[in-house]
Structure formats: C-alpha cells, structure tokens
XYZ file of C-alpha atoms in Angstrom:
504
model
C 0.103 0.883 -12.753
C 3.459 0.695 -11.265
C 4.740 -2.185 -13.505
C 7.841 -0.218 -14.393
C 8.820 -0.002 -10.792
C 7.971 -3.592 -10.141
C 10.302 -4.851 -12.906
C 13.054 -2.506 -11.938
C 12.880 -2.692 -8.033
C 11.199 -5.929 -7.432
C 8.189 -4.095 -5.876
C 5.964 -1.213 -6.014
C 6.367 1.457 -3.442
C 4.006 4.105 -2.221
C 6.182 6.760 -4.184
C 5.434 4.777 -7.448
C 1.610 4.169 -7.273
C -1.447 3.799 -5.155
C -2.491 0.389 -3.953
C 1.253 -0.503 -4.052
C 1.062 -3.652 -1.886
C -2.026 -5.098 -3.705
C -0.472 -4.619 -7.185
C 2.965 -6.013 -5.991
C 1.189 -9.253 -4.831
C -1.133 -9.456 -7.942
C 1.840 -9.010 -10.219
C 3.817 -11.658 -8.358
C 1.006 -14.083 -8.884
C 0.585 -13.203 -12.455
C 4.264 -13.868 -13.038
C 3.790 -17.446 -11.538
C 0.961 -17.904 -14.081
C 3.179 -16.851 -16.942
C 5.828 -19.306 -15.700
C 3.377 -22.115 -15.696
C 2.691 -21.324 -19.365
C 6.379 -21.119 -20.148
C 6.908 -24.520 -18.484
C 4.112 -26.009 -20.745
C 5.971 -24.514 -23.787
C 9.276 -25.826 -22.647
C 10.784 -22.272 -22.444
C 13.058 -22.777 -19.470
C 14.562 -19.512 -19.655
C 11.243 -17.760 -19.442
C 10.229 -20.206 -16.722
C 13.120 -19.228 -14.589
C 12.747 -15.679 -15.137
C 9.028 -15.460 -14.223
C 9.395 -17.798 -11.298
C 12.111 -15.751 -9.913
C 9.840 -12.572 -10.210
C 7.020 -14.327 -8.777
C 8.782 -14.290 -5.468
C 8.675 -10.418 -5.348
C 6.157 -10.483 -2.509
C 9.111 -11.210 -0.269
C 10.281 -7.623 -0.824
C 7.349 -6.266 0.953
C 7.197 -8.915 3.729
C 8.451 -7.508 7.002
C 10.006 -10.418 9.109
C 9.773 -8.352 12.213
C 6.049 -7.648 12.092
C 4.944 -10.572 10.120
C 3.038 -8.560 7.580
C 3.187 -7.584 3.929
C 3.504 -3.814 4.330
C 3.898 -0.721 2.125
C 7.429 0.827 1.499
C 8.178 4.470 0.950
C 11.308 5.968 -0.156
C 13.232 2.700 0.252
C 11.906 1.814 3.763
C 8.879 0.626 5.601
C 6.107 3.366 5.614
C 5.461 4.585 9.245
C 3.257 4.481 11.104
C 1.854 1.095 10.345
C -1.386 -0.416 11.708
C -2.402 -3.856 10.187
C -6.117 -3.067 10.666
C -5.982 0.220 8.922
C -7.648 0.467 5.515
C -5.515 2.694 3.378
C -4.651 3.427 -0.317
C -1.780 1.074 -0.016
C -4.113 -1.870 -0.313
C -7.206 -2.445 -2.678
C -10.233 -2.061 -0.607
C -8.520 -3.834 2.422
C -5.943 -3.712 5.112
C -2.649 -5.544 5.798
C -4.403 -8.494 7.583
C -6.495 -9.071 4.487
C -3.544 -9.111 1.997
C -0.713 -10.613 3.997
C -1.798 -14.122 3.177
C -2.234 -13.426 -0.575
C 0.694 -15.484 -1.867
C -1.306 -18.359 -3.354
C 1.716 -19.174 -5.894
C 4.136 -19.886 -2.906
C 2.328 -21.033 0.186
C 5.403 -23.208 1.309
C 7.632 -20.105 0.899
C 5.059 -17.930 2.881
C 5.096 -20.536 5.703
C 8.852 -20.425 5.797
C 8.715 -16.583 5.950
C 6.510 -16.636 9.027
C 9.038 -18.959 10.674
C 7.455 -22.468 10.268
C 4.181 -24.134 10.695
C 3.566 -23.251 14.260
C 4.063 -19.606 13.807
C 2.100 -19.636 10.655
C -0.826 -21.215 12.497
C -0.493 -18.778 15.292
C -0.746 -15.839 12.749
C -3.824 -17.310 11.075
C -5.385 -17.888 14.508
C -4.553 -14.292 15.421
C -6.325 -12.989 12.257
C -9.507 -15.072 12.890
C -9.585 -14.257 16.456
C -8.825 -10.529 16.410
C -11.341 -7.796 17.107
C -13.681 -7.461 14.042
C -12.969 -3.614 13.675
C -10.830 -1.916 11.058
C -9.391 1.534 11.331
C -8.742 4.165 8.524
C -11.117 4.926 5.809
C -14.623 3.416 5.531
C -14.720 0.640 2.993
C -17.820 -0.901 1.920
C -16.236 -3.986 0.700
C -14.733 -4.971 4.018
C -17.704 -7.037 5.219
C -18.237 -10.555 6.584
C -15.665 -10.186 9.236
C -14.282 -13.078 11.386
C -11.632 -11.189 13.303
C -9.801 -9.525 10.464
C -10.764 -12.039 7.893
C -13.089 -10.285 5.402
C -15.205 -12.634 3.389
C -16.857 -9.834 1.622
C -13.802 -9.387 -0.416
C -11.790 -11.780 -2.739
C -8.322 -11.499 -1.283
C -9.495 -13.325 1.893
C -11.422 -16.303 0.092
C -8.591 -18.864 0.328
C -7.433 -18.075 3.907
C -9.575 -20.677 5.677
C -7.968 -23.367 3.479
C -4.462 -22.466 4.531
C -4.664 -24.501 7.693
C -4.571 -27.597 5.371
C -0.929 -26.649 4.376
C 0.176 -27.156 8.026
C -1.611 -30.326 8.779
C -4.673 -28.815 10.508
C -7.598 -29.756 8.128
C -9.987 -29.556 11.251
C -9.411 -25.802 11.487
C -10.077 -25.469 7.816
C -13.318 -27.366 8.091
C -14.422 -25.384 11.120
C -13.889 -22.136 9.401
C -15.485 -23.146 6.107
C -18.517 -24.358 7.898
C -18.941 -21.193 9.885
C -18.850 -19.108 6.652
C -21.325 -21.405 4.871
C -23.600 -21.258 7.897
C -23.454 -17.558 8.602
C -22.553 -15.657 5.329
C -24.989 -17.067 2.931
C -28.740 -16.572 3.495
C -31.808 -17.366 1.353
C -32.955 -13.832 1.190
C -32.682 -10.873 -1.248
C -29.513 -9.675 0.598
C -28.214 -13.170 1.169
C -24.604 -12.463 0.109
C -22.367 -10.954 2.753
C -20.504 -8.942 0.125
C -20.296 -7.842 -3.578
C -20.924 -10.688 -5.969
C -18.017 -9.522 -8.151
C -18.803 -11.524 -11.204
C -19.841 -14.679 -9.389
C -16.862 -14.996 -6.954
C -18.972 -15.145 -3.860
C -21.404 -17.617 -5.284
C -18.468 -19.698 -6.740
C -16.929 -19.901 -3.201
C -20.177 -21.228 -1.792
C -20.836 -23.832 -4.573
C -17.053 -25.225 -4.287
C -16.896 -25.087 -0.560
C -20.242 -26.804 -0.017
C -18.974 -29.595 -2.378
C -15.770 -29.651 -0.165
C -13.251 -28.367 -2.732
C -11.579 -25.194 -3.348
C -8.767 -24.071 -5.705
C -6.375 -22.116 -3.462
C -3.860 -21.579 -6.397
C -5.707 -20.931 -9.630
C -3.503 -22.335 -12.379
C -2.337 -25.360 -10.462
C -3.647 -28.809 -10.833
C -4.401 -29.325 -7.184
C -7.472 -28.745 -5.040
C -7.806 -28.194 -1.386
C -10.698 -30.017 0.551
C -12.861 -29.444 3.500
C -15.906 -31.479 4.906
C -18.680 -31.423 2.336
C -21.869 -29.739 3.016
C -23.714 -32.633 1.607
C -23.861 -36.625 2.072
C -23.930 -37.189 -1.466
C -22.426 -35.039 -4.387
C -22.656 -35.760 -8.135
C -20.899 -33.745 -10.694
C -21.827 -33.773 -14.390
C -19.318 -32.661 -16.944
C -19.873 -31.858 -20.655
C -23.029 -34.020 -20.884
C -21.498 -37.074 -19.452
C -23.055 -39.189 -16.846
C -23.040 -37.756 -13.382
C -20.317 -39.012 -11.100
C -20.670 -39.483 -7.512
C -17.497 -37.811 -5.998
C -18.526 -37.890 -2.354
C -16.166 -40.807 -1.291
C -13.252 -39.323 -3.279
C -13.554 -35.957 -1.331
C -14.044 -37.727 1.959
C -10.839 -39.662 1.356
C -8.878 -36.717 0.360
C -10.147 -34.626 3.313
C -8.772 -37.163 5.707
C -5.438 -36.814 4.335
C -2.897 -34.241 5.849
C -0.121 -35.145 3.404
C 0.624 -32.245 0.849
C 2.229 -32.772 -2.521
C 5.927 -32.060 -2.861
C 6.832 -28.513 -3.990
C 9.080 -28.106 -6.938
C 12.241 -26.179 -6.150
C 13.820 -26.138 -9.745
C 13.916 -22.278 -10.138
C 16.239 -19.561 -8.838
C 15.333 -17.662 -5.608
C 15.417 -13.989 -5.173
C 17.620 -12.005 -2.956
C 15.465 -9.518 -1.095
C 16.189 -5.850 -1.415
C 17.827 -3.785 1.345
C 15.826 -1.488 3.589
C 16.717 2.267 3.658
C 15.725 3.949 6.941
C 15.799 7.560 7.711
C 13.691 9.964 9.876
C 12.234 11.726 6.880
C 12.516 12.416 3.249
C 13.572 16.043 3.937
C 16.012 17.452 6.435
C 17.390 20.894 7.619
C 21.170 20.518 8.181
C 22.104 16.806 7.807
C 20.368 13.564 8.235
C 21.370 9.979 9.218
C 20.539 7.224 6.889
C 20.815 3.626 7.744
C 20.639 0.637 5.321
C 19.800 -2.787 6.626
C 18.769 -6.233 5.341
C 16.324 -8.758 6.639
C 19.056 -11.361 6.494
C 21.783 -10.371 9.030
C 24.490 -12.466 7.018
C 24.036 -10.308 3.809
C 26.475 -7.816 2.671
C 25.083 -4.526 1.550
C 26.652 -2.213 -1.075
C 25.731 1.486 -1.891
C 26.671 3.971 -4.482
C 29.444 6.109 -3.011
C 28.240 9.680 -2.278
C 30.476 12.106 -4.117
C 30.949 15.503 -2.508
C 31.185 17.202 -5.897
C 28.081 15.304 -7.201
C 30.131 14.176 -10.216
C 28.199 10.939 -11.026
C 29.635 10.347 -14.599
C 29.847 6.768 -15.678
C 33.560 6.602 -14.980
C 33.213 7.603 -11.225
C 30.251 5.251 -10.374
C 31.443 2.993 -7.581
C 29.456 0.705 -5.212
C 31.203 0.395 -1.830
C 30.457 -1.937 1.066
C 28.121 -0.497 3.723
C 29.669 -0.622 7.269
C 28.078 2.238 9.242
C 25.419 4.764 8.947
C 25.623 7.395 6.144
C 25.024 11.266 6.847
C 23.800 13.385 4.086
C 24.257 17.251 4.164
C 22.931 17.913 0.672
C 20.075 16.669 -1.429
C 21.078 13.124 -2.492
C 19.948 9.843 -4.048
C 21.122 6.736 -2.238
C 21.228 3.600 -4.336
C 21.909 0.199 -2.738
C 21.749 -3.557 -3.175
C 22.288 -6.837 -1.203
C 24.846 -9.499 -1.942
C 24.472 -12.966 -0.780
C 26.275 -16.006 -1.797
C 27.708 -14.232 -4.878
C 24.144 -13.061 -5.925
C 22.738 -9.688 -6.036
C 19.373 -8.270 -5.213
C 17.700 -5.543 -7.229
C 19.211 -2.075 -6.845
C 16.846 0.245 -5.142
C 17.143 4.048 -4.457
C 15.810 6.664 -2.088
C 15.863 10.387 -2.448
C 16.586 12.818 0.223
C 16.100 16.599 -0.012
C 17.558 19.408 1.850
C 14.851 21.988 2.753
C 15.098 25.198 0.880
C 14.546 27.201 3.983
C 14.529 27.051 7.807
C 10.946 28.001 8.250
C 8.568 26.410 10.735
C 4.812 25.867 10.261
C 2.024 25.737 12.872
C -1.165 24.224 11.507
C -4.523 25.059 13.240
C -6.567 22.573 11.506
C -6.671 18.800 12.230
C -5.315 16.792 9.296
C -6.955 13.440 8.301
C -4.670 10.725 9.452
C -5.105 9.019 6.093
C -3.624 12.015 4.232
C -0.948 13.400 6.593
C 1.866 13.281 3.938
C 4.405 12.615 6.733
C 3.575 15.555 9.039
C 3.149 19.404 8.849
C 6.720 20.062 7.546
C 5.629 18.257 4.247
C 3.879 21.661 3.342
C 7.098 23.584 3.391
C 9.702 20.977 2.462
C 10.274 21.709 -1.267
C 8.732 18.421 -2.339
C 5.751 18.667 -4.764
C 2.786 16.245 -4.936
C 1.544 15.264 -8.295
C -1.968 14.373 -9.544
C -1.841 10.901 -8.081
C -2.778 12.105 -4.572
C -3.094 8.422 -3.522
C 0.697 8.233 -3.380
C 0.481 10.234 -0.156
C 2.288 13.503 -0.892
C -0.911 15.589 -0.203
C -2.439 16.688 3.143
C -6.078 16.270 3.480
C -8.472 18.275 5.741
C -12.272 17.254 5.952
C -15.318 19.285 7.103
C -13.206 22.120 8.161
C -11.221 25.168 6.703
C -7.500 25.016 6.499
C -5.483 27.477 8.463
C -1.661 27.628 9.126
C 0.968 30.031 10.159
C 4.483 30.054 8.834
C 7.371 31.522 10.640
C 10.038 32.776 8.426
C 12.452 33.176 11.424
C 13.347 36.667 10.634
C 11.729 39.594 8.904
C 11.843 39.609 5.197
C 10.529 41.345 2.213
C 7.675 39.369 0.838
C 6.144 39.934 -2.635
C 4.564 36.598 -3.273
C 2.778 33.922 -1.458
C 1.352 30.789 -3.093
C -0.267 27.352 -2.203
C -0.862 24.236 -4.371
C -4.356 22.704 -4.142
C -5.858 19.624 -5.718
C -9.404 18.697 -6.857
C -10.820 15.207 -7.455
C -14.391 15.796 -7.175
C -15.514 12.071 -7.360
C -13.413 11.366 -4.330
C -15.060 14.209 -2.297
C -11.850 16.401 -2.806
C -12.826 19.997 -3.856
C -11.011 23.265 -4.273
C -11.605 25.630 -1.423
C -13.983 28.369 -2.262
C -11.415 31.121 -1.443
C -8.073 31.663 0.080
C -6.962 34.377 2.358
C -3.301 35.381 2.606
C -2.077 37.429 5.667
C 1.276 38.838 6.821
C 2.369 39.939 10.260
C 5.377 41.325 12.183
C 4.595 39.890 15.533
C 2.290 36.940 14.982
C -0.477 38.971 16.601
C -1.567 41.701 14.136
C -2.236 40.335 10.649
C -2.678 42.326 7.584
C -4.786 40.777 4.691
C -2.561 40.636 1.711
C -4.971 39.278 -0.764
C -8.086 37.081 -1.127
C -8.284 34.721 -4.067
C -11.579 33.279 -5.251
C -11.048 29.861 -6.733
C -12.166 29.245 -10.336
C -12.382 25.406 -10.776
C -15.687 24.110 -11.510
C -16.731 21.598 -8.649
C -18.510 19.356 -11.307
C -15.213 18.804 -13.260
C -14.444 15.235 -12.646
C -10.884 15.515 -13.799
C -7.995 15.381 -11.314
C -6.721 18.962 -11.274
C -3.830 20.721 -9.470
C -3.533 24.385 -9.247
C -1.135 26.888 -7.654
C -3.071 30.019 -6.175
C -0.648 32.888 -6.067
C -0.932 36.251 -4.229
C 1.352 38.988 -5.393
C 1.879 42.361 -3.965
C 4.416 45.181 -3.690
C 7.405 44.231 -1.308
C 5.966 44.052 2.205
C 8.250 43.470 5.295
C 7.010 40.617 7.517
C 8.115 37.720 9.606
C 4.836 35.541 9.693
C 2.567 34.455 6.995
C -0.906 33.043 7.467
C -2.954 31.211 5.024
C -6.650 30.339 5.396
C -8.461 28.264 2.775
C -12.187 27.816 3.031
C -13.729 24.373 2.859
C -16.409 23.751 0.070
C -18.756 22.459 2.746
C -21.363 19.822 2.377
C -21.496 17.953 -1.086
C -24.527 19.193 -3.196
C -27.365 17.029 -4.608
C -25.702 16.496 -7.954
C -22.766 14.839 -6.256
C -22.888 11.048 -5.737
C -21.790 11.675 -2.102
C -24.527 14.153 -1.374
C -24.660 15.302 2.144
C -20.964 14.275 2.861
C -18.226 16.568 3.919
C -15.749 17.788 1.371
C -11.907 17.581 1.710
C -9.341 20.251 1.168
C -6.117 18.915 -0.289
C -3.092 21.033 0.083
C 0.620 20.570 -0.684
C 3.406 23.114 -0.985
C 3.123 26.620 0.407
C 5.854 29.019 -0.837
C 6.887 32.479 0.187
C 9.035 34.655 -2.113
C-alpha cells in the first residue's frame, strides 16, 4: 500500500499506488501515534524518528495553491482541480483532505502563512459552491461548501477555528451540522455510519467536546447542545460537567506545542512537460523554499552509473535530457538533507502520431493521447493513472507512422476489472491504409476473457499477418455496452481501458 515509497521518498506518489495523498496523510498521522508510544516508553531515538516522519504531509503540501496535492514522477500532477474527486484521494477531493493533519495543526497553520490566511482558507472551504467534479462518490454527502460531513476526513474541520482564536465560528459550524445533518428518521444520518463515527460525532459535539487529535490528552470544545450534561464513567456517580465545558469554551488560549523533535527538509519538485519525449526535453528542479540548495545525480553521457562514478552536483540551471534517463535529486538546508527522490523520463521509441476519434474520460486520460504510443506500459493497478478509459462508446484511433513501412504485427493492451465497470472490448478490428482514406481490414479479434471474472486482468491482443506496406494503422475496439443483470452496476455503461498500441 505504498509504504515502501513512503519510507524511501517521504511521500507516496501517483506512480507508487492509488489514493496516494490519503495514504501519505494517514501514514504521517500513524507515525505520530507511534511516536507518542515511544515517548511513553522513554525511547527517545524512536520518538525522534517517527516524529520526523509524521511531518511527511509537508512533502505534498503545495505552498502556491494552499492544497495537499498528488505528485507524479517527482512533480505536481497536472491539471489540478481541488473539487475533483479522483483516485488520488480516498472517496474525497483535495478540499476534504487538505486539512487532515491532526497531529501537527500548528505546523499546518504555519504552512498556510499564519492564522489569518488559515482562517481565510477554512472560510473558503465552507463558503464554496457545494458541487464536486470528477467521479460520482456516494460518500461525499452533507456538504457545506466543500466540507463533507458524510465522510470522516472532514469531521474535525469545524473545530479548527479554535486553533486560531475563533471559537464562535466553531460553535456556529458545529450547531449547523447538529441541526441539519442529524434527523429523527430512518435515514437520519447524512452519510455512512462507518462503525459508529457519525453517531460518535453527534454525541461528543452535542456535549460540547471533540477529540481533534486522537492519541493526545486534549479536547476541543464548542457550545453544548444541552443546558446540563452528566457523564457516568465505570459505574461511578454521574458528574455534572456543564460548567467545566462552558469555562473551557470561553477560553481562546491553546496549550503550548512541544518542539523537541527534528523537522524534515521537504523534498524538491521535478518539473517537465511530460514523462516521455521525442528528441529532447527540459527538466527543472525547484524547492518550495527559495533559499534551499538543490543537488542532483550527474547525468553521465555513457550511462555508466557504477558506484565509483556516482556524484551529486549542485543544480544551477535547467537540465536537458536527450536519452531515457532517471533524475535523482535532494534539497540541502542548513547542512541537513531531504529525502532523495527520482523521476524517470523516456525517449519515445518512434516518431508516430496518433489521432483518437473517441472521447476519453477525463479521470482516466493517462496524460494525453500520446500515452498510447510512448513505450510506457501500465500495470494491473490502473488507479495509478497509466491507462486511458472510454465509457459508453467504442474506441477508435488512427496512428500515422510518418512513412510507408512493412507491417506484420499490430497489438494493443487492454485491462479488465469487472467490479469497477471496466470490461474487455467484445472484439477488436485492426486496419491498415496507404492514404488515410482507404482502409484494409487486417484482422478481427474476438476477445476471450469472461466478463464475470472479477480478477484484474491485462491482455495484449495481437494481429499478425504477412508483411503489408502501409503508413496508417487504425484500431477499433467495441465497447461491452450496458452492464448485464448479474453485475452489481446493472444498467450502467461499461468502460474500455487501453494502454500501449504497438506496430511492428
């Protein structure tokens, strides 16, 4: 689940695993929890190690946009829409995960630029249009702007105003949620109960208490829903806590935050137009702190990366890659280094161009049409974004080889994940042409994967023939159509997922 990449790079990227942002944030909070146990056990070395790792959320925080965003191949994934529900977040979007740093709220406020800017960002979230983009997600319910009470990552957000001395805003938001999202009816919960979390939020918030950072010994307060509250613990006499909560709620002072652990140096950002290129490509490396020094592994022309020749040199200007290469880099600040991260760039194996007649689903564009002929192959984890998805339509594309060539083989890779509505095409037609007008059917392949098979399957469908001269190749894959009665999505429209098209 991306843990290896998290340990090595300080974050999980889109290339490593799906839901990369959510997993990075969850692991960072988990590390903080481990650090608290280490402190109790008086294991200082372990405490420092996990407290440092608990700051890994900073590696995905984009100071320019003010969002925690996905990274791909060393840089920010583009395009980025904070309202878009994607596979980079767990049942949510950037708005609903950006504030999920319960273990380091003072650090999060600082990252936003201070209390005023943090307040403005919270206000923007609650006041934005209550509409998401991207895929439909049943868990994104109970919207106040982009706040989603129907899913757990949002549940602490109303209480964050307390941390900037604005308890009235916390009280206002909490009361609105209590009044509007909990009804005395069979469908009284605004979202999935999820092991009692929705009800627990109501019980605690109606009392006027909430644990923003589970694992800490502090509670946040809001105005209680009741005039008198008694709590009975372990059979003891019920205690009236109304006055205690009222007193705490009137205080804007926050407890001092410990600063007895090492801070991380955030990793550099590798920026390039694409992952693949035709002749050469410019690659830039930046840091979110302009005073940082950046070092990268020297690019050797003979590709001799034996141990004796490894050398990190200071980055001073953009790099230009002319062959497939891996760029490794780190940031140096005050004699301390960040994690080393890497990005891979591939020189395309040909100069072909492609024209796609079908409309790709924006969630599954894989970086554009050229992704189908760039020599980079998607694996079974399609949520990482290397496959193109086409829903409720056939797939059709024409490849221009730029000159007439002898063709004896055409192939295309397809993926099936039936439970996710992704099914193999029913058949595939391969055509060739001299002039892009008159096409000769080279071969038709009827696919052979059972649509009821719930495993994730990838398969290359290859058409072979005697050498045939042509400049243009056309491929048409026929969509499965409506999902049948036996499928849990009965009546829905199936997807075709396709990756690399090869001509030999």
